[in-house]
Every structure is written in structure tokens, then in C-alpha cells.
Coordinates of C-alpha atoms in Angstrom, one line a residue:
X1 CA 162.1 230.8 173.9
X2 CA 164.8 232.0 171.5
X3 CA 168.2 232.6 173.0
X4 CA 170.3 235.6 172.3
X5 CA 172.8 233.4 170.5
X6 CA 170.1 232.7 167.9
X7 CA 170.5 236.3 166.7
X8 CA 174.0 235.3 165.5
X9 CA 173.0 231.9 164.1
X10 CA 169.8 233.0 162.4
X11 CA 169.9 236.3 160.4
X12 CA 166.1 236.6 160.9
X13 CA 166.7 237.1 164.6
X14 CA 169.1 240.0 164.2
X15 CA 166.2 242.3 164.9
X16 CA 162.8 242.0 166.6
X17 CA 161.5 243.9 163.5
X18 CA 162.7 241.1 161.2
X19 CA 160.9 238.4 163.1
X20 CA 157.9 237.1 161.3
X21 CA 157.6 233.8 163.1
X22 CA 154.4 232.5 164.6
X23 CA 154.5 233.1 168.4
X24 CA 155.7 229.9 170.1
X25 CA 153.4 230.6 173.1
X26 CA 149.8 229.9 172.1
X27 CA 148.3 229.5 175.5
X28 CA 147.4 233.2 175.9
X29 CA 145.0 232.5 178.7
X30 CA 148.0 231.7 180.9
X31 CA 149.7 235.1 180.2
X32 CA 149.8 237.5 183.2
X33 CA 146.7 239.5 183.6
X34 CA 147.0 243.2 182.7
X35 CA 150.4 242.7 181.0
X36 CA 151.0 243.4 177.3
X37 CA 154.0 244.4 175.1
X38 CA 153.2 248.1 175.3
X39 CA 153.1 248.1 179.1
X40 CA 156.3 246.2 179.2
X41 CA 158.0 248.6 176.8
X42 CA 156.8 251.7 178.7
X43 CA 158.1 250.2 181.9
X44 CA 161.5 249.5 180.2
X45 CA 161.8 253.1 179.2
X46 CA 161.1 254.3 182.7
X47 CA 163.6 251.9 184.2
X48 CA 166.3 252.7 181.6
X49 CA 165.8 256.4 182.3
X50 CA 166.0 255.9 186.1
X51 CA 168.8 253.4 186.3
X52 CA 170.6 253.3 183.0
X53 CA 171.5 250.6 180.5
X54 CA 174.1 248.8 182.6
X55 CA 171.6 247.9 185.4
X56 CA 168.8 246.9 183.1
X57 CA 167.8 243.2 183.2
X58 CA 164.7 241.1 182.6
X59 CA 164.7 240.3 186.3
X60 CA 164.8 243.9 187.4
X61 CA 162.1 244.8 184.9
X62 CA 159.9 241.9 186.2
X63 CA 160.3 243.3 189.7
X64 CA 159.3 246.7 188.5
X65 CA 156.1 245.3 187.0
X66 CA 155.5 243.0 190.0
X67 CA 155.5 239.8 187.8
X68 CA 157.9 236.9 187.4
X69 CA 160.7 237.2 184.9
X70 CA 159.3 234.3 182.9
X71 CA 156.1 236.2 182.4
X72 CA 157.9 238.7 180.2
X73 CA 158.8 235.9 177.8
X74 CA 155.2 235.7 176.7
X75 CA 155.8 238.9 174.8
X76 CA 159.5 239.1 174.0
X77 CA 162.1 236.4 173.3
X78 CA 165.2 238.1 174.5
X79 CA 166.4 241.2 176.4
X80 CA 167.7 242.5 173.0
X81 CA 164.2 242.4 171.6
X82 CA 162.9 244.5 174.5
X83 CA 165.7 247.0 174.2
X84 CA 164.9 247.4 170.5
X85 CA 161.2 248.0 171.4
X86 CA 162.2 250.6 174.0
X87 CA 164.6 252.3 171.6
X88 CA 162.0 252.6 168.9
X89 CA 159.2 253.8 171.3
X90 CA 161.1 256.9 172.3
X91 CA 161.5 258.0 168.7
X92 CA 157.8 258.7 168.8
X93 CA 158.7 261.7 171.0
X94 CA 160.2 263.5 167.9
X95 CA 157.4 265.6 166.4
X96 CA 157.4 265.9 162.6
X97 CA 158.6 269.3 161.4
X98 CA 156.2 271.9 160.1
X99 CA 155.2 271.2 156.6
X100 CA 154.9 274.8 155.6
X101 CA 158.4 275.8 156.9
X102 CA 161.5 276.3 154.8
X103 CA 163.9 273.3 154.7
X104 CA 166.4 275.1 156.8
X105 CA 163.9 275.6 159.7
X106 CA 162.7 272.0 159.3
X107 CA 166.2 270.7 159.5
X108 CA 166.9 272.8 162.6
X109 CA 163.7 271.5 164.2
X110 CA 164.6 267.9 163.6
X111 CA 168.2 268.4 164.7
X112 CA 167.1 270.0 167.9
X113 CA 164.5 267.4 168.6
X114 CA 167.0 264.6 168.0
X115 CA 169.5 266.2 170.3
X116 CA 166.9 266.7 173.1
X117 CA 165.9 263.0 172.7
X118 CA 169.4 261.8 173.2
X119 CA 170.0 264.0 176.2
X120 CA 166.6 263.0 177.7
X121 CA 167.2 259.3 177.2
X122 CA 171.0 258.9 177.4
X123 CA 170.8 255.1 177.0
X124 CA 169.6 255.4 173.4
X125 CA 173.1 256.5 172.2
X126 CA 174.8 253.1 172.5
X127 CA 171.6 251.3 171.4
X128 CA 171.2 253.4 168.3
X129 CA 174.6 252.2 167.2
X130 CA 173.9 248.6 168.0
X131 CA 170.5 247.9 166.5
X132 CA 169.1 248.3 163.0
X133 CA 166.7 251.2 163.9
X134 CA 164.0 249.9 161.6
X135 CA 161.1 250.1 163.9
X136 CA 158.0 252.1 162.8
X137 CA 158.8 255.3 164.8
X138 CA 162.5 255.2 163.8
X139 CA 161.5 254.8 160.2
X140 CA 159.1 257.8 160.4
X141 CA 162.0 259.9 161.8
X142 CA 164.3 258.7 158.9
X143 CA 161.6 259.6 156.4
X144 CA 161.2 263.1 157.8
X145 CA 165.0 263.6 157.7
X146 CA 165.2 262.3 154.1
X147 CA 162.3 264.5 153.1
X148 CA 164.1 267.6 154.4
X149 CA 167.4 266.7 152.8
X150 CA 165.7 266.2 149.4
X151 CA 164.2 269.7 149.8
X152 CA 167.7 271.2 150.0
X153 CA 168.3 270.9 146.3
X154 CA 171.5 268.9 146.7
X155 CA 172.3 266.4 143.9
X156 CA 171.0 263.0 144.8
X157 CA 174.4 261.5 145.2
X158 CA 175.3 264.0 147.9
X159 CA 172.2 263.9 150.0
X160 CA 173.2 261.0 152.2
X161 CA 176.5 262.7 153.0
X162 CA 174.7 265.9 154.1
X163 CA 172.3 263.8 156.2
X164 CA 175.3 262.1 157.8
X165 CA 177.1 265.4 158.4
X166 CA 174.1 266.9 160.3
X167 CA 172.8 264.0 162.2
X168 CA 176.0 262.4 163.2
X169 CA 177.1 265.8 164.5
X170 CA 173.8 266.0 166.5
X171 CA 174.3 262.4 167.7
X172 CA 177.8 263.1 169.0
X173 CA 176.9 266.5 170.5
X174 CA 173.8 265.2 172.2
X175 CA 175.7 262.1 173.6
X176 CA 178.4 264.3 175.1
X177 CA 175.9 266.7 176.5
X178 CA 173.8 263.9 178.0
X179 CA 176.8 262.2 179.7
X180 CA 177.9 265.5 181.2
X181 CA 174.4 266.2 182.5
X182 CA 174.2 262.7 184.0
X183 CA 177.6 263.1 185.6
X184 CA 176.5 266.4 187.2
X185 CA 173.3 264.8 188.4
X186 CA 175.2 262.0 190.0
X187 CA 177.4 264.4 192.0
X188 CA 174.4 266.5 193.1
X189 CA 176.0 269.6 191.6
X190 CA 174.6 271.9 189.0
X191 CA 176.3 271.9 185.6
X192 CA 177.8 275.3 186.4
X193 CA 179.1 274.1 189.8
X194 CA 180.6 271.0 188.3
X195 CA 182.3 273.0 185.5
X196 CA 183.8 275.5 188.0
X197 CA 185.0 272.7 190.2
X198 CA 186.6 270.9 187.3
X199 CA 188.2 274.0 185.9
X200 CA 189.5 275.0 189.3
X201 CA 191.1 271.6 189.7
X202 CA 192.8 271.8 186.3
X203 CA 194.1 275.3 186.9
X204 CA 195.6 274.1 190.2
X205 CA 197.9 271.8 188.3
X206 CA 200.9 273.7 186.8
X207 CA 201.4 271.3 183.8
X208 CA 197.7 271.8 182.8
X209 CA 197.2 275.5 183.7
X210 CA 199.1 276.8 180.7
X211 CA 196.9 274.9 178.3
X212 CA 193.7 276.2 179.9
X213 CA 195.0 279.8 180.1
X214 CA 195.9 279.7 176.4
X215 CA 192.3 279.2 175.6
X216 CA 190.8 281.8 178.0
X217 CA 190.3 284.3 175.2
X218 CA 188.6 281.7 173.1
X219 CA 186.2 280.8 175.9
X220 CA 185.5 284.4 176.7
X221 CA 184.6 285.1 173.0
X222 CA 182.3 282.1 173.0
X223 CA 179.8 284.0 175.1
X224 CA 177.1 282.8 177.5
X225 CA 176.9 283.1 181.3
X226 CA 176.2 279.5 182.0
X227 CA 177.3 276.1 180.7
X228 CA 173.9 275.6 179.1
X229 CA 174.1 279.0 177.3
X230 CA 177.6 278.3 176.1
X231 CA 176.6 274.9 174.8
X232 CA 173.5 276.3 173.1
X233 CA 175.6 278.9 171.3
X234 CA 178.0 276.2 170.1
X235 CA 175.1 274.0 168.9
X236 CA 173.3 276.7 167.0
X237 CA 176.5 278.0 165.3
X238 CA 177.7 274.5 164.4
X239 CA 174.3 273.7 162.8
X240 CA 174.3 277.0 161.0
X241 CA 177.8 276.1 159.6
X242 CA 176.4 272.8 158.3
X243 CA 173.4 274.5 156.7
X244 CA 175.7 277.1 155.1
X245 CA 177.8 274.2 153.8
X246 CA 174.8 272.6 152.2
X247 CA 173.9 275.8 150.5
X248 CA 177.5 276.3 149.3
X249 CA 177.6 272.7 147.9
X250 CA 174.3 273.3 146.0
X251 CA 175.6 276.5 144.5
X252 CA 178.9 274.8 143.5
X253 CA 176.9 272.0 141.9
X254 CA 174.8 274.4 139.9
X255 CA 171.7 273.5 142.0
X256 CA 170.7 276.6 143.9
X257 CA 168.9 275.8 147.1
X258 CA 165.2 276.9 147.4
X259 CA 165.0 280.4 148.9
X260 CA 164.1 280.8 152.5
X261 CA 160.5 281.7 153.1

């Protein structure tokens, strides 16, 4: 069994996807019946969704699968390996964009799917910033994103910047949205109830009330009757701004973007 410290000592162990070693356990007949890496990965995702990253452990996962903790080490060497597998597996939930759609619509589809993924699996936010994200499903997502960015008509040297602007925005937006939703779920309140409670508490404090009241007109102009509607309006408009920025940069560089279909 390879310890987590080996990831530091041995660069080949910095990712489960870079491991090309021959499995150390060759006595496959002694592996637990009905257990395989896919089943372990699927159970990990369910457990992470239900209990979160902080409570996740090999021992807790073994209990979920009704096997011993040591049984899991037939298929993974460390908990890090398993988290990488779980992370990559959920990227399969992102459907490829329509091939016949304009790049703007394809970009919107990918951005929305990525946001929904982060909100649905809130634990992937810290993992995506920790691991290499070079698993097969993650790479397919990266390819789809790059394909759309290439279709914008941006000069090659500016394409990675545009990619970062859009998907780092989505990553941050989805992470905040996911945490807010999780906080509301933990209290048993709806998002609207939680928002009203929080704003009422703030307005009750004189040193904070003035700050909130100064933004009342801004919030009113934002539109939307619910927290989710307000958030959706913000997301759509922010994404439209980024797309308009890409179009403007193309025009400034003398490379007009392909016309919308």
C-alpha cells in the first residue's frame, strides 16, 4: 500500500491518473466479492453528496459498502486516489454542447452545466483546485471548452485568457451558490426564508442598516421575486458581458467573431 506521503516523495504518485505501476495486489481471488473500483467510486460520490468532504473517510466508506476498510485498498492506494476518481466521475454528468449550435450558445450551455455540477456536488470545488483534473471525463470537458473557445475567432494567444475569464467566473459563482444552498438546507429554511432572516437581522443593527439601505435601489432594479430568480438574472447577465467582451476583443484584434446562427 502506498502512503499519502509518497505523493510528495514520488512525482508519479501526485495523481492517480499518473500511476502506471503494476498493481501490488495480485491475489485477486481474495478481493471482496461484488466490489470493484466503479462501485467504490459511485459509493464515494453518494457519501460525499450526503455528508460532505470533511466527514469523508475510508472507514466511513467501508461501512457504507459493508466491507472492511482494508478491502478498499485492493482498488485504491490512498484516500486521495479515491477522491480523484470521484471528482472525475461527476464530470461525466456534463453533456457535450450541441455541435450545430453557434459558439455563443455552446459556451452558455457548458457554463450552465458546469455551474449546475458545482452546485449539485459542492465538494468538487475544493477538490478541483487541489488535484490535476486530468481524468478522462475531466479531459473531455476541457476539450469541449477549448473547442468552443477556438470557435470564437480570438487570436490563439488570447484564448486561454478568455477560457479563464468565463470558467473561473462560473467556478466562483457556482461555489458561492452551492455553499448558500447548503447553508439553507442545514437550517431547514428555504433560500428565500434564509435571505429574509439574514437581511432582517442586518437591518436591525444601526451600524449596518445604512449600508444595506444605500443599496436598496440597486437590489430593486436587479429584478426577480425570489433569491433563485435574482441569482439567475445575475448569472445570465454576467455571462452575456463576458461573451460581449470576447466579441469586442475579436473586433479589436481584427478577427471578427463568426456570426450567430
